[in-house]
Short mmCIF file of C-alpha atoms in Angstrom, two decimals:
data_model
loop_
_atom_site.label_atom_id
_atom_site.label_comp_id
_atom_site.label_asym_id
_atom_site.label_seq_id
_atom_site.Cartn_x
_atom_site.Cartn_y
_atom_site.Cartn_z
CA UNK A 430 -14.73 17.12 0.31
CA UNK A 431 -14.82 19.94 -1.55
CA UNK A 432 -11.36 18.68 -3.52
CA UNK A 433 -13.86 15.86 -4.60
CA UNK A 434 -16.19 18.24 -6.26
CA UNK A 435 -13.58 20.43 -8.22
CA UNK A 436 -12.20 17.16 -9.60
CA UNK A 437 -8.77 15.37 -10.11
CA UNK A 438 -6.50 18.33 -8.31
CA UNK A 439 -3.37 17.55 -7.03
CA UNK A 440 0.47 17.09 -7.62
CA UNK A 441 2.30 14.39 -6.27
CA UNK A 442 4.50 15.25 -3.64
CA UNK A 443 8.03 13.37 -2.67
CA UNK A 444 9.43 12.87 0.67
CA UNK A 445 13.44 11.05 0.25
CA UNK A 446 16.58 10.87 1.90
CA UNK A 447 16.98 13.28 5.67
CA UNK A 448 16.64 16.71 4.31
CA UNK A 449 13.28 16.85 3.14
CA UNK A 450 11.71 15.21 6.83
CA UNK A 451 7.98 15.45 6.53
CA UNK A 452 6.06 17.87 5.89
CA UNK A 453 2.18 18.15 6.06
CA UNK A 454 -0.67 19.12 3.70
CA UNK A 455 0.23 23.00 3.97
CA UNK A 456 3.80 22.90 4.28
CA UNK A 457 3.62 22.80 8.45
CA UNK A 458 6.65 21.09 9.69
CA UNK A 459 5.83 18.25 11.51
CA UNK A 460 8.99 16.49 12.57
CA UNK A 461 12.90 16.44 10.74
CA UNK A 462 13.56 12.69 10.39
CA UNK A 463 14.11 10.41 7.64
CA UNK A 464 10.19 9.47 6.19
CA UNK A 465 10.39 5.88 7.65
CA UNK A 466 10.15 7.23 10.86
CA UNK A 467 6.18 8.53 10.03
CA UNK A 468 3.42 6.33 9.08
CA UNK A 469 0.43 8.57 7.09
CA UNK A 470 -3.17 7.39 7.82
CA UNK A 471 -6.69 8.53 7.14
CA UNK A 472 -6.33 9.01 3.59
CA UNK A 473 -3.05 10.99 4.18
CA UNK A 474 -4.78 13.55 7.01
CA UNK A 475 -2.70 11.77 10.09
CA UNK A 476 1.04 11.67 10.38
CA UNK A 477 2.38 9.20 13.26
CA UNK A 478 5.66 9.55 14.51
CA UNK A 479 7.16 6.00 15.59
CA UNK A 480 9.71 7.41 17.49
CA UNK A 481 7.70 10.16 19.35
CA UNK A 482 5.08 7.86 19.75
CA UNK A 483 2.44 10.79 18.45
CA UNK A 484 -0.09 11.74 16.23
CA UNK A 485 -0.10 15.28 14.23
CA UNK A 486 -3.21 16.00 12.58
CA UNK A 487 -1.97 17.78 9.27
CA UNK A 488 -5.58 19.39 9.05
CA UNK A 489 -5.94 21.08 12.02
CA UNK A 490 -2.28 21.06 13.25
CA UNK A 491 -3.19 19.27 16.24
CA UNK A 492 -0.75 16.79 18.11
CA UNK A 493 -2.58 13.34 19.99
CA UNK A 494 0.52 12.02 22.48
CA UNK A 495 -0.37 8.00 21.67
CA UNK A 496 0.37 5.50 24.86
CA UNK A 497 3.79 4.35 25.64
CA UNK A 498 2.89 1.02 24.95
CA UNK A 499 1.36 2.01 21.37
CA UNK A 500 4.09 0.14 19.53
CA UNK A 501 5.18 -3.23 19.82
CA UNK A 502 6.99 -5.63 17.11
CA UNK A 503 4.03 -5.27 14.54
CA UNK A 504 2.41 -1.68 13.22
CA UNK A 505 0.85 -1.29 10.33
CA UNK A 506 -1.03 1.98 8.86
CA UNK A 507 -4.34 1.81 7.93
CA UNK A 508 -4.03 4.62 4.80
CA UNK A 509 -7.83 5.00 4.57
CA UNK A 510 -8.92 5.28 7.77
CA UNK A 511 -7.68 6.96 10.74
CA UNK A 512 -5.52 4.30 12.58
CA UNK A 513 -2.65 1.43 13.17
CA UNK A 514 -2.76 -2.13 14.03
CA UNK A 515 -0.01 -2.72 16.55
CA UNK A 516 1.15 -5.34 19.22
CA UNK A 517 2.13 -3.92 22.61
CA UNK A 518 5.13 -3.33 24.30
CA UNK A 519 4.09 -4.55 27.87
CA UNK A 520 3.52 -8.29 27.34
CA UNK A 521 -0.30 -8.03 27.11
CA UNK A 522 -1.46 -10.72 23.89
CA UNK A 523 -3.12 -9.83 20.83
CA UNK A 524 -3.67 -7.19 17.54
CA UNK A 525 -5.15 -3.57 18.53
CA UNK A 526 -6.53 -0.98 16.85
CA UNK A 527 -5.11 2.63 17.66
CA UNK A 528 -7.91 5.73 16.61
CA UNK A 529 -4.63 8.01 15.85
CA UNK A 530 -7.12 11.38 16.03
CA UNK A 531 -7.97 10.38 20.17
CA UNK A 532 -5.70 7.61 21.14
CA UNK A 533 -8.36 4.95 21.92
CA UNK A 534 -7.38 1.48 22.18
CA UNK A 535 -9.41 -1.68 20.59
CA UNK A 536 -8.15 -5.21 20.85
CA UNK A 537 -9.19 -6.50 17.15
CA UNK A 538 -7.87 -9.98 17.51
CA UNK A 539 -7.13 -11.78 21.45
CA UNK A 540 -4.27 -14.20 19.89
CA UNK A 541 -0.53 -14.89 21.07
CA UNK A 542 1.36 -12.41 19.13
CA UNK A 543 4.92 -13.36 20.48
CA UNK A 544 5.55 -15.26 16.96
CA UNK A 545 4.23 -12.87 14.43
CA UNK A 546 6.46 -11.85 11.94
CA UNK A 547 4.86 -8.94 10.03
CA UNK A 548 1.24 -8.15 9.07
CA UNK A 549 0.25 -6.20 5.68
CA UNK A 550 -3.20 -4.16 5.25
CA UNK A 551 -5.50 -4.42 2.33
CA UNK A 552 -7.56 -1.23 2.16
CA UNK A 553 -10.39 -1.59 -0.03
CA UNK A 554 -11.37 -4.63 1.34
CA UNK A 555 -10.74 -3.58 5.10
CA UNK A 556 -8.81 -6.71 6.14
CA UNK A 557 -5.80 -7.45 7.85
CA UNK A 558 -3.71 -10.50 7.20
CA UNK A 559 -0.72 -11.42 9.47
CA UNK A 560 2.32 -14.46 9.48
CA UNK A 561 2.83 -16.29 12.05
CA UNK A 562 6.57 -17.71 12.18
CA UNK A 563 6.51 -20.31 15.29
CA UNK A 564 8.66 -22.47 12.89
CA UNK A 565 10.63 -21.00 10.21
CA UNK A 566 9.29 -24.53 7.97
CA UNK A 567 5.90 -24.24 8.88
CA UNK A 568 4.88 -20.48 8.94
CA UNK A 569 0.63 -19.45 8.84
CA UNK A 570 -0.72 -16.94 6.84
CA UNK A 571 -4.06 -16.17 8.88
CA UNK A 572 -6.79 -13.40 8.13
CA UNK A 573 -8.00 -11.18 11.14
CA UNK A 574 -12.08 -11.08 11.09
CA UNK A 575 -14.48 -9.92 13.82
CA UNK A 576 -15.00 -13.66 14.62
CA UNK A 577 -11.35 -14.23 15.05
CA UNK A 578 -8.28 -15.33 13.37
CA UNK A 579 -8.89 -17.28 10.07
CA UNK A 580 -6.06 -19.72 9.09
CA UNK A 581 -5.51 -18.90 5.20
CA UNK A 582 -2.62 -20.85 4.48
CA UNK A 583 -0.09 -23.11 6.13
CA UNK A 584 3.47 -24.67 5.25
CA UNK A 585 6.93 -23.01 3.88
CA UNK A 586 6.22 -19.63 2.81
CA UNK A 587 8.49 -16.63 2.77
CA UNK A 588 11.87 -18.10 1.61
CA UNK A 589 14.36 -16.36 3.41
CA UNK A 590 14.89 -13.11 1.95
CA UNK A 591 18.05 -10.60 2.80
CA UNK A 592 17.34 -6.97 2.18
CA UNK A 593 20.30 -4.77 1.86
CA UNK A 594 18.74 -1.18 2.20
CA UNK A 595 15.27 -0.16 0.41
CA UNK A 596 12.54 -0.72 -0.38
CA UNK A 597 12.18 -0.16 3.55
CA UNK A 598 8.44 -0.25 3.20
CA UNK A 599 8.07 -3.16 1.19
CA UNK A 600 8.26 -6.52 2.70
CA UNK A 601 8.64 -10.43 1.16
CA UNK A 602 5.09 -10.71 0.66
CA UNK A 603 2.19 -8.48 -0.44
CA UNK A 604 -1.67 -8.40 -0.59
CA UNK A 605 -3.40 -6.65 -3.48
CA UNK A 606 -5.45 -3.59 -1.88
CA UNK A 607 -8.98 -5.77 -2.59
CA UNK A 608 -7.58 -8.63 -0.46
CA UNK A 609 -8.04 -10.57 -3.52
CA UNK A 610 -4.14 -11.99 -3.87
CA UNK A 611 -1.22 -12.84 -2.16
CA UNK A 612 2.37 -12.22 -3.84
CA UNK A 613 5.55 -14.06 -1.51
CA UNK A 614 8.59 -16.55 -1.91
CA UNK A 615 8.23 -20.15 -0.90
CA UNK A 616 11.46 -21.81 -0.39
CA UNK A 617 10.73 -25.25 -1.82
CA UNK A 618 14.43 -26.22 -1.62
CA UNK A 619 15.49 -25.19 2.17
CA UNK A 620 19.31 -26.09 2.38
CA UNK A 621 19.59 -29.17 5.27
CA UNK A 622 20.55 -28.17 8.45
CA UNK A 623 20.22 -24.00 7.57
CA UNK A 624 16.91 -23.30 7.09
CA UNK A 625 17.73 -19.90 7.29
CA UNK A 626 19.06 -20.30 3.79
CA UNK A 627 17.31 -21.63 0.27
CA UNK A 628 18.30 -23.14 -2.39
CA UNK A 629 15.70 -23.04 -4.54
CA UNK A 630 12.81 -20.76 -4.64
CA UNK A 631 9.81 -20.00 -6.45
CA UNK A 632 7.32 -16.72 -6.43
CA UNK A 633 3.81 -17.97 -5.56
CA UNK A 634 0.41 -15.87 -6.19
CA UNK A 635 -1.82 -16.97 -3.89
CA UNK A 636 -5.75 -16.82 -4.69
CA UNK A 637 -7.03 -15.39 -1.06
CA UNK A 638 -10.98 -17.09 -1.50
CA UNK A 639 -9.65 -20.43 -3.75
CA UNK A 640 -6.13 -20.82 -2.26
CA UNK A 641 -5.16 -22.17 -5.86
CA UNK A 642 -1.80 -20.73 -6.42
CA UNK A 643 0.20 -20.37 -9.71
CA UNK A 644 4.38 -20.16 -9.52
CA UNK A 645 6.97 -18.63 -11.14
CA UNK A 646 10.84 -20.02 -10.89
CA UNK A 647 12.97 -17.19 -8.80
CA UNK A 648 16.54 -16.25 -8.50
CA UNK A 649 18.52 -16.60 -5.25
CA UNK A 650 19.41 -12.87 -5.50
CA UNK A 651 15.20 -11.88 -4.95
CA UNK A 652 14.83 -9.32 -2.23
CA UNK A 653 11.37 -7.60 -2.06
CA UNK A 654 7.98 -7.54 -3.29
CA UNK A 655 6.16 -4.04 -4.38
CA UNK A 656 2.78 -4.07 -5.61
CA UNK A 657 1.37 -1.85 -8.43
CA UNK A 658 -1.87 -1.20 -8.10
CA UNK A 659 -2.04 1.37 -10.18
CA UNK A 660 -1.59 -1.24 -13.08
CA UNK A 661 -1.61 -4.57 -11.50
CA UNK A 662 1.73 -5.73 -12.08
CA UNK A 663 4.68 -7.21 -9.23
CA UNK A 664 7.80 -5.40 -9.09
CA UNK A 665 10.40 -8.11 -7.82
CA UNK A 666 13.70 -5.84 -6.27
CA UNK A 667 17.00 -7.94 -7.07
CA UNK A 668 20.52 -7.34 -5.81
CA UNK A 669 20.85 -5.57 -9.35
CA UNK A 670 17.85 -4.39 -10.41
CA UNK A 671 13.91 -4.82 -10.75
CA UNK A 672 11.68 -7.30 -12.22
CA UNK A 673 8.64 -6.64 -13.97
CA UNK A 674 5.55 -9.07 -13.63
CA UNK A 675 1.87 -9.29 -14.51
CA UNK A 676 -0.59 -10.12 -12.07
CA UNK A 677 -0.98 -13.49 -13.78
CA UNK A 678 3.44 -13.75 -12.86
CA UNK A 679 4.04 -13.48 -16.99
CA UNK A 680 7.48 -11.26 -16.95
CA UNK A 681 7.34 -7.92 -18.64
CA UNK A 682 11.28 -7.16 -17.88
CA UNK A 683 13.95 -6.38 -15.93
CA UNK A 684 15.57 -3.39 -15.61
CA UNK A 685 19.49 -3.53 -14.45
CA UNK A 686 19.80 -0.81 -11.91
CA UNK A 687 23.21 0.91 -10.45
CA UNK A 688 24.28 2.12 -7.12
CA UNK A 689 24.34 0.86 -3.77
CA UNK A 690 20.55 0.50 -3.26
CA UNK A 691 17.58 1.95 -5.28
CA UNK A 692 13.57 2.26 -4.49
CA UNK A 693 10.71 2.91 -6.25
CA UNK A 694 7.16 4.87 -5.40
CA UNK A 695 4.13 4.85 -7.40
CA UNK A 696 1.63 7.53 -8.01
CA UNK A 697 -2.09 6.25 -8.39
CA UNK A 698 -2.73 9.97 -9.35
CA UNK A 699 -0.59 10.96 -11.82
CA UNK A 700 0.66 7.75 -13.06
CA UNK A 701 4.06 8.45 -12.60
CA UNK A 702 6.79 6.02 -11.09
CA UNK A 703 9.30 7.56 -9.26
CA UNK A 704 13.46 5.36 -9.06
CA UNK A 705 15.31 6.88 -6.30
CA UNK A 706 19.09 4.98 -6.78
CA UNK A 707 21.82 6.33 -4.16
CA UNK A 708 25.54 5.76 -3.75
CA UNK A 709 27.94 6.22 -1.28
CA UNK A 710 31.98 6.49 -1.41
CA UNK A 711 34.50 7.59 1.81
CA UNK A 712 31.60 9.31 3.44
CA UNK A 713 30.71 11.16 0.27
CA UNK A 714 27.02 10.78 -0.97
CA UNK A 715 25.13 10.97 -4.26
CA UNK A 716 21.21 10.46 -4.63
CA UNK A 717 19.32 10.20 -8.25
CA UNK A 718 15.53 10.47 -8.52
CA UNK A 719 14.31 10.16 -11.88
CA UNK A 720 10.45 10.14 -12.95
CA UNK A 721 8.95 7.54 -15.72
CA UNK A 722 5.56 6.76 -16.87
CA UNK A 723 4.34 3.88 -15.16
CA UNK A 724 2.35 2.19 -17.24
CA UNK A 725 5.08 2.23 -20.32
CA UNK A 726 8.02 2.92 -18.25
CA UNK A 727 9.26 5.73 -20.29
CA UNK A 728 11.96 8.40 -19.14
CA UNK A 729 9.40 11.63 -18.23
CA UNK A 730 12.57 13.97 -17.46
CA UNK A 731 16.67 13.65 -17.04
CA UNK A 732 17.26 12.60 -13.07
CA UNK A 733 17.97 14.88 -10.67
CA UNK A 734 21.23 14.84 -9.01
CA UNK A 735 22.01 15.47 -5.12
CA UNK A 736 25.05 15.35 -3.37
CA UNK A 737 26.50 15.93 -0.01
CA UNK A 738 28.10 14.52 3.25
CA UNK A 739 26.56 10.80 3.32
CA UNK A 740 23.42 11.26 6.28
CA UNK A 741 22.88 10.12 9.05
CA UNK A 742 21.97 7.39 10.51
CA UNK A 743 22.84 6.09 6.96
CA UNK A 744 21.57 6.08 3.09
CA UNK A 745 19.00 4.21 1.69
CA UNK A 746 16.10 5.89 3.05
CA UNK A 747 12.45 4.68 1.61
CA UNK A 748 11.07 6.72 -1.20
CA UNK A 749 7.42 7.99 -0.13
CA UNK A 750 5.14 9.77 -2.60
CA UNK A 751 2.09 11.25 -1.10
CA UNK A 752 -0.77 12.46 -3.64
CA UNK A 753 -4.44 11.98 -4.35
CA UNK A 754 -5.53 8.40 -4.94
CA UNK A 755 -6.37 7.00 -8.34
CA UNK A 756 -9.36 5.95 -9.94
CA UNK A 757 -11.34 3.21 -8.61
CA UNK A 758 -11.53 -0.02 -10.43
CA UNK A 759 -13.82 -2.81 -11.30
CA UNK A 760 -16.96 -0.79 -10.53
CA UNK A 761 -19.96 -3.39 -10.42
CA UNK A 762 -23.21 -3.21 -9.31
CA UNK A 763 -26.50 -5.53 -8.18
CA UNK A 764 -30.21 -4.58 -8.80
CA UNK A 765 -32.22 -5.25 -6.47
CA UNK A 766 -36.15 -4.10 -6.95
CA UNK A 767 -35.79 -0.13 -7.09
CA UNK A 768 -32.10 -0.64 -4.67
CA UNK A 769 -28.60 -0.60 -6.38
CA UNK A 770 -26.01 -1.51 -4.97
CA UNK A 771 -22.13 -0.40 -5.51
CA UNK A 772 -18.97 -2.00 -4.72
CA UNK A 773 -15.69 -0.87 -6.33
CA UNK A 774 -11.76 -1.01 -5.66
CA UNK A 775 -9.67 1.91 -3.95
CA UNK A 776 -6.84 2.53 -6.06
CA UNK A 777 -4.51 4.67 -4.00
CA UNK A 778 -6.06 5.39 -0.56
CA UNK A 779 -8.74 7.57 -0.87
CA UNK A 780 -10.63 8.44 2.49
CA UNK A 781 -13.66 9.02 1.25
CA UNK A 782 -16.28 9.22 -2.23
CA UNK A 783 -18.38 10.62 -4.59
CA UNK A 784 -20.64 8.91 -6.69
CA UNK A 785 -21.57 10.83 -10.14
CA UNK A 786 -24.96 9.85 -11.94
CA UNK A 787 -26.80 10.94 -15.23
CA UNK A 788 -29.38 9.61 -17.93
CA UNK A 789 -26.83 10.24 -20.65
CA UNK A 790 -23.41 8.99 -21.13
CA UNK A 791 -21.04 11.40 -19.48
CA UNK A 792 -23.61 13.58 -17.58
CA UNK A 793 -23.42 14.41 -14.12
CA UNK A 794 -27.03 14.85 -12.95
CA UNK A 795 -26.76 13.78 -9.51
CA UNK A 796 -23.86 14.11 -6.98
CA UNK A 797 -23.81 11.69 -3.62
CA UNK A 798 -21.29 12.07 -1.26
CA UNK A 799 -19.94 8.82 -0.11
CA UNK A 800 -17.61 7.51 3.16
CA UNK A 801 -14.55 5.68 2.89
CA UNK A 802 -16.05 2.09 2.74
CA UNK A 803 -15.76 1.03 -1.06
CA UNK A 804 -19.55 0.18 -1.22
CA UNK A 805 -23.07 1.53 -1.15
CA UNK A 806 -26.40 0.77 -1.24
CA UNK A 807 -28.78 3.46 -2.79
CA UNK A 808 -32.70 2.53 -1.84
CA UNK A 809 -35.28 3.91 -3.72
CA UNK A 810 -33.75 4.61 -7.60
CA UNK A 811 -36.78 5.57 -9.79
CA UNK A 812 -36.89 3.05 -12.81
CA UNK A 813 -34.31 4.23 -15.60
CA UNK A 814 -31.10 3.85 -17.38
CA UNK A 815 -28.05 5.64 -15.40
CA UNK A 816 -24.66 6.08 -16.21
CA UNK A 817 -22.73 6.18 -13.18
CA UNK A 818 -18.83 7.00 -11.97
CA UNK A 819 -16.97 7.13 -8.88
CA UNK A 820 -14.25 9.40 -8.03
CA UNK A 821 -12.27 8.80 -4.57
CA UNK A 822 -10.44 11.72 -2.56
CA UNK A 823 -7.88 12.51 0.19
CA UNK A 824 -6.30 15.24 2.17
CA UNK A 825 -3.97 15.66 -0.94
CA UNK A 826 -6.75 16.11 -3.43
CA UNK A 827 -9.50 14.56 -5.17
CA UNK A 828 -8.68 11.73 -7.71
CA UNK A 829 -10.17 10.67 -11.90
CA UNK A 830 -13.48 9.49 -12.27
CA UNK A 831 -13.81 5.38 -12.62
CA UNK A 832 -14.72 3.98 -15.74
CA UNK A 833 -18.48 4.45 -16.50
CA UNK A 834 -20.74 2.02 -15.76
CA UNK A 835 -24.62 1.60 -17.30
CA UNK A 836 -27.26 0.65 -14.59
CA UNK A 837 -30.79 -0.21 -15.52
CA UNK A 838 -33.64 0.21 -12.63
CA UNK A 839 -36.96 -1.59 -14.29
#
C-alpha cells in the first residue's frame, strides 16, 4: 500500500504485437507470447498463462502450476481480486472460481455450462453475468449470485457479429464495471432460414435492476463493443473505423480508421487512449500506435512506426495497457446514528483503498486503509462535518483522489 500513500504514481505501460511478450511489475520476464495469451488479476499482481496453464506472481516471482482441467470454453479474469471464473475441461457442470495465488477450486454456480457462450465480469460490483446460447433466437442473459443463477433477460440478443482481428478482448456485449448496464446487438431482423445472419440490427442498453432498455439503429458492418469507463461512453468497432457513443447511446462520432485491423486501450490513470492500427502486405508488416487524450480525443504525439517480418501466429494482436486505476466515481454515503457508510465505483481495477478525511475542504486529517470491496462502514464517527476522498491502488501504482464529498455526523 505504500503506492497508495505517496499518491497518484505511475506510468502506463503497453504490451502489443509478439515482441514485447509480458513482462511483470519489475521488468521480470514472465513468458514470450503475444499478450492474449496472459490474463492479469488481483489488481494487476497475478499473470495467468492460458497456455501453460500457470500462475506467476509478479510480486514475489513465484509460479502456482493451476490444474489441467483449469480451463474450459469460458475464463474470465477477475482484475481486482486474485482469480478466474472458468468451466472445466473434463465434463464436470458448472462456473468455478480459481484462487490463482494457491490453485484452490470453488464451484460458484452448479448449472449446465455446455451452452454458454461467453461470460463478462463487473468489478466494482463483484458480479458475474454469463449468455446462455441453447438457441441462437432465444439466448439468456443470467446473473451468477450465491443463491444461484438469476435469469436477467431472455429473447434475441447478440446479433450475429463477425470479428476480423482485434479488439481480441472485447466481445459483442459489455457490462459497465458497477453492474449497472448492459451494452449488446439484438438482431431484430434475423434473415429466414440463416439465423446466423441479420438484417437489421439495433444497439440496446440494457438497465441491469429495471430491464428498461433504450436503442440505437446499427449498421450491418458493427463488430465489437469496448466500454469506457474512464468517461462513460461505448466505443462501437466497424469494418472501417470506431464509433463514439454516450452512455445514454447519443453519438459523439466516428472516426474512419486504416489498415487491416486496429484496437484501442484505455488508461483510467492517465487518461490517455491508446489506437494500435496494423497492416500487412506479402509477408511484410507495419504496426502504428499513436496516443490521444481520451476524453477530447486529441493527437498527444505523432504515431510510432514498427516494421518487420509479419509475426507469428499472425497480426492483430490485442492492445493491453496495464497502469494504476483511476479515480473512483459516484462516491455516496448513508448516516446512520454516529456510523457512515461508503460505497463508491472502481474505475480501473484497483485492488485495494484508502479513504482520506478532514474538517476542512481539502485536508487530510485521517488516513484508513481500505480492502478491495468498493464499500465501508465506519462505526463510531464523533459528530462533525468531514470532507472525505477515496483514492484506489494496484501493483502498478496508486491512482487520483475521488471527487470530495461533505459528510455531516449530528
Amino acid at each position: 500500500m505504500t503506492a497508495l500513500a505517496g499518491g497518484a504514481s505511475a506510468q502506463d505501460r503497453l504490451f502489443a504485437e509478439v515482441e514485447l511478450g509480458a513482462i511483470g511489475r519489475f521488468g521480470q520476464a514472465i513468458g514470450s507470447g503475444a499478450p492474449g495469451q496472459y490474463l492479469w488479476t488481483g489488481g494487476g499482481r497475478f499473470a495467468v498463462s492460458i497456455a501453460a496453464r500457470t500462475s506467476y506472481d509478479t510480486r514475489t516471482g513465484q509460479t502456482v502450476v493451476l490444474s489441467a482441467t483449469a480451463f474450459g470454453a469460458i475464463v474470465v479474469p477477475d482484475p481486482v481480486r486474485p482469480r478466474l471464473f472458468v468451466t472445466r475441461t473434463d465434463g464436470v457442470d458448472g462456473l468455478w472460481s480459481i484462487d490463482v495465488s494457491t490453485g484452490a477450486r470453488t464451484l460458484v454456480d452448479a448449472g449446465p455450462v455446455a451452452t454458454l457462450s461467453e461470460c463478462v465480469f463487473a468489478a466494482s460490483s463483484d458480479e458475474l453475468f454469463c449468455l446462455d446460447a441453447a438457441a441462437i433466437t432465444a439466448r439468456t442473459m443470467f446473473r451468477v449470485t450465491p443463491a444461484g443463477r438469476q435469469t436477467v433477460f431472455s429473447g434475441w440478443i447478440l446479433a450475429p457479429i463477425l470479428v476480423s482481428g482485434p479488439p481480441s478482448h472485447q466481445l459483442g456485449w459489455v457490462v459497465t464495471a458497477d453492474g449497472a448496464f448492459a451494452y449488446f446487438r439484438r438482431c431484430d431482423a434475423p434473415l429466414p432460414g440463416f439465423p446466423d445472419f441479420c438484417g437489421q440490427a439495433v444497439i440496446v442498453r440494457l438497465d441491469l435492476q429495471t430491464l428498461a432498455t433504450l436503442t440505437l439503429a446499427s449498421t450491418a458492418t458493427a463488430e465489437a463493443l469496448q466500454w469506457d469507463e474512464s468517461n462513460e461512453r461505448l466505443l462501437m468497432y466497424t469494418g472501417t473505423g470506431i464509433r463514439v457513443l454516450t452512455k445514454d447511446l447519443v453519438e459523439l462520432g466516428e472516426a474512419t480508421i486504416a489498415g487491416q485491423c486496429h484496437d484501442v486501450a484505455i488508461s483510467p490513470h492517465t487518461g490517455r487512449l491508446y489506437l494500435k492500427v496494423e497492416y500487412t502486405y506479402f509477408g511484410l508488416w507495419w504496426s502504428e500506435l499513436t496516443g490521444f487524450d481520451a476524453a477530447t480525443y486529441r493527437l498527444l504525439a505523432p504515431g510510432v512506426l514498427r516494421t518487420g517480418p509479419a509475426p507469428s501466429p499472425g497480426p492483430c494482436a490485442g492492445l493491453l495497457v496495464l497502469t494504476a486505476p483511476g479515480p473512483p466515481r459516484d462516491v455516496r454515503a448513508a448516516i446512520t446514528g454516529s456510523a457512515v457508510s461508503l460505497a463508491w465505483t472502481n474505475i480501473g481495477g484497483a485492488s485495494a483503498f484508502i479513504l482520506e478525511a478532514g474538517v476542512a475542504p481539502g485536508r487530510t486529517d485521517v488516513t484508513l486503509y481500505l480492502g478491495a470491496d468498493p464499500r465501508v462502514t465506519i462505526p463510531n464517527v464523533p459528530p462533525g462535518t468531514y470532507y472525505l476522498r477515496v483514492r484506489g491502488g494496484n501493483e502498478f501504482g496508486g491512482g487520483r483522489p475521488s471527487q470530495e464529498i461533505q459528510v455531516v455526523v449530528p
